[in-house]
Amino acid sequence: MNNKDIAEIRKHFKMDTDLLKIADIYNVYIKQESSEIYHEESRSFSLLDREQQELFLANFKKVLGGKLDVKLFEVKFQRQGEGQTDHTQHLLFEGLHADDVGEWKAGMQRIALKMVQYSQYEKDIVITFIRGNYYKTTKRHPDETEIDARDEVYTTPFILSSMNQTELPKRSLVFDFVEKEFKSSLLADPVIKLATPIGGFLFPSFTDNAADINHVLYAASKANKPDFQFIENVLNGNEIMTAEEDKAVFEEIVKAVIGDEVNSKTLAGVYDEINNMLLVEKEGEDEVGSTPTLDSIEVARVLKASGVKDVSTEKVEMAFQQVVEDKNYEMKASHVVPSYASKSIKISTKVANIAISPQDLRYVKQINYNGKRCLLIEVEEDTMIEGFKLLPEELLE
């Protein structure tokens, strides 16, 4: 599943669309520090009043917000053990295809209980499950600019879950128009924080028009902060790596190969080589293919192309083994290269903080002048400071 697939389904969580239909909704209320269900209710989504539907749809959209491998993670299910009846992949698959709503509800209830039995929450939470169908239309001819009415439709049944905390409304002063007097508010009903879900998932994962029942899309509450215990114990998923962790691994591997010190030209070359891999992928994004990855062979190629001397695949494999204890480990290329669409590289010094884009990194150098370390930035135009043009000084000749 890629960011394009996620964005495509996410935009259809709205009212009055015929490309995404929600059939059933099941809500569970769990009190704080409890492992039991306090209240539950299941009904057809269409029976909710319009305002409730809008609130839930906005919540589901929030669950699918964020970048892949930063806040959203495609998790592969563990193999189901012999005699294991509560494996989440099995419960989701059975619930997805259950004709009886009661069977679907029973499966989701078991998953909800797994959520609260592995960890007790500090606040009351509401767990919501929905079941529906996502319809993706395709054009009959590549040159068509509009989709013909249901000419060809791919149907993907799905289950989505969201987890939301509750909070009691703050006491406030209100004006009673009936009694014509000021009084303190007496609201005691907890408010469900649908705008800030603390987790959730979408099953199955899918790429373009193909569903993948061996993966589930997990949503973390914060960027680069997945709940690994939730992934293992609730989703029965395999271990994942965040984009942040992948980037750290890449940096350690490169340091193990070439050392801690590098000039800006070499570093810019490394980033350019990896970015070129992503550009090639983007140009062929309509074709079915895998995300560009960096294994030991690719890392060795990138370093050689960037001008690094004495690099071999064997040396890089040893670095992989040293850092991650797996010479066959692969990192997603998109995880390790800074964004070329912004000034994503930050240089922090005691004097100033500088932000530059990766393609401009080659214009920044560290030099020694009169025994002092200095940053030299090559510029093509005059430098303006508070409306004044900076006077050039020929100090480095």
mmCIF file of C-alpha atoms in Angstrom, residues 29-34 120-126 164-168:
data_model
loop_
_atom_site.group_PDB
_atom_site.id
_atom_site.type_symbol
_atom_site.label_atom_id
_atom_site.label_comp_id
_atom_site.label_asym_id
_atom_site.label_seq_id
_atom_site.Cartn_x
_atom_site.Cartn_y
_atom_site.Cartn_z
ATOM 1 C CA TYR A 29 -17.269 1.864 25.580
ATOM 2 C CA ILE A 30 -14.450 0.873 27.958
ATOM 3 C CA LYS A 31 -13.998 2.582 31.326
ATOM 4 C CA GLN A 32 -10.537 3.639 32.449
ATOM 5 C CA GLU A 33 -8.266 0.982 33.934
ATOM 6 C CA SER A 34 -10.785 -1.698 33.022
ATOM 7 C CA GLN A 120 -5.473 -0.716 30.508
ATOM 8 C CA TYR A 121 -6.048 2.906 29.547
ATOM 9 C CA GLU A 122 -5.809 5.963 31.790
ATOM 10 C CA LYS A 123 -9.027 7.417 30.376
ATOM 11 C CA ASP A 124 -12.333 6.010 29.195
ATOM 12 C CA ILE A 125 -12.093 5.002 25.541
ATOM 13 C CA VAL A 126 -14.508 4.274 22.725
ATOM 14 C CA ASN A 164 -10.775 7.485 20.807
ATOM 15 C CA GLN A 165 -10.379 8.814 24.324
ATOM 16 C CA THR A 166 -13.118 10.627 26.194
ATOM 17 C CA GLU A 167 -13.016 13.629 28.493
ATOM 18 C CA LEU A 168 -15.457 15.369 30.790
#
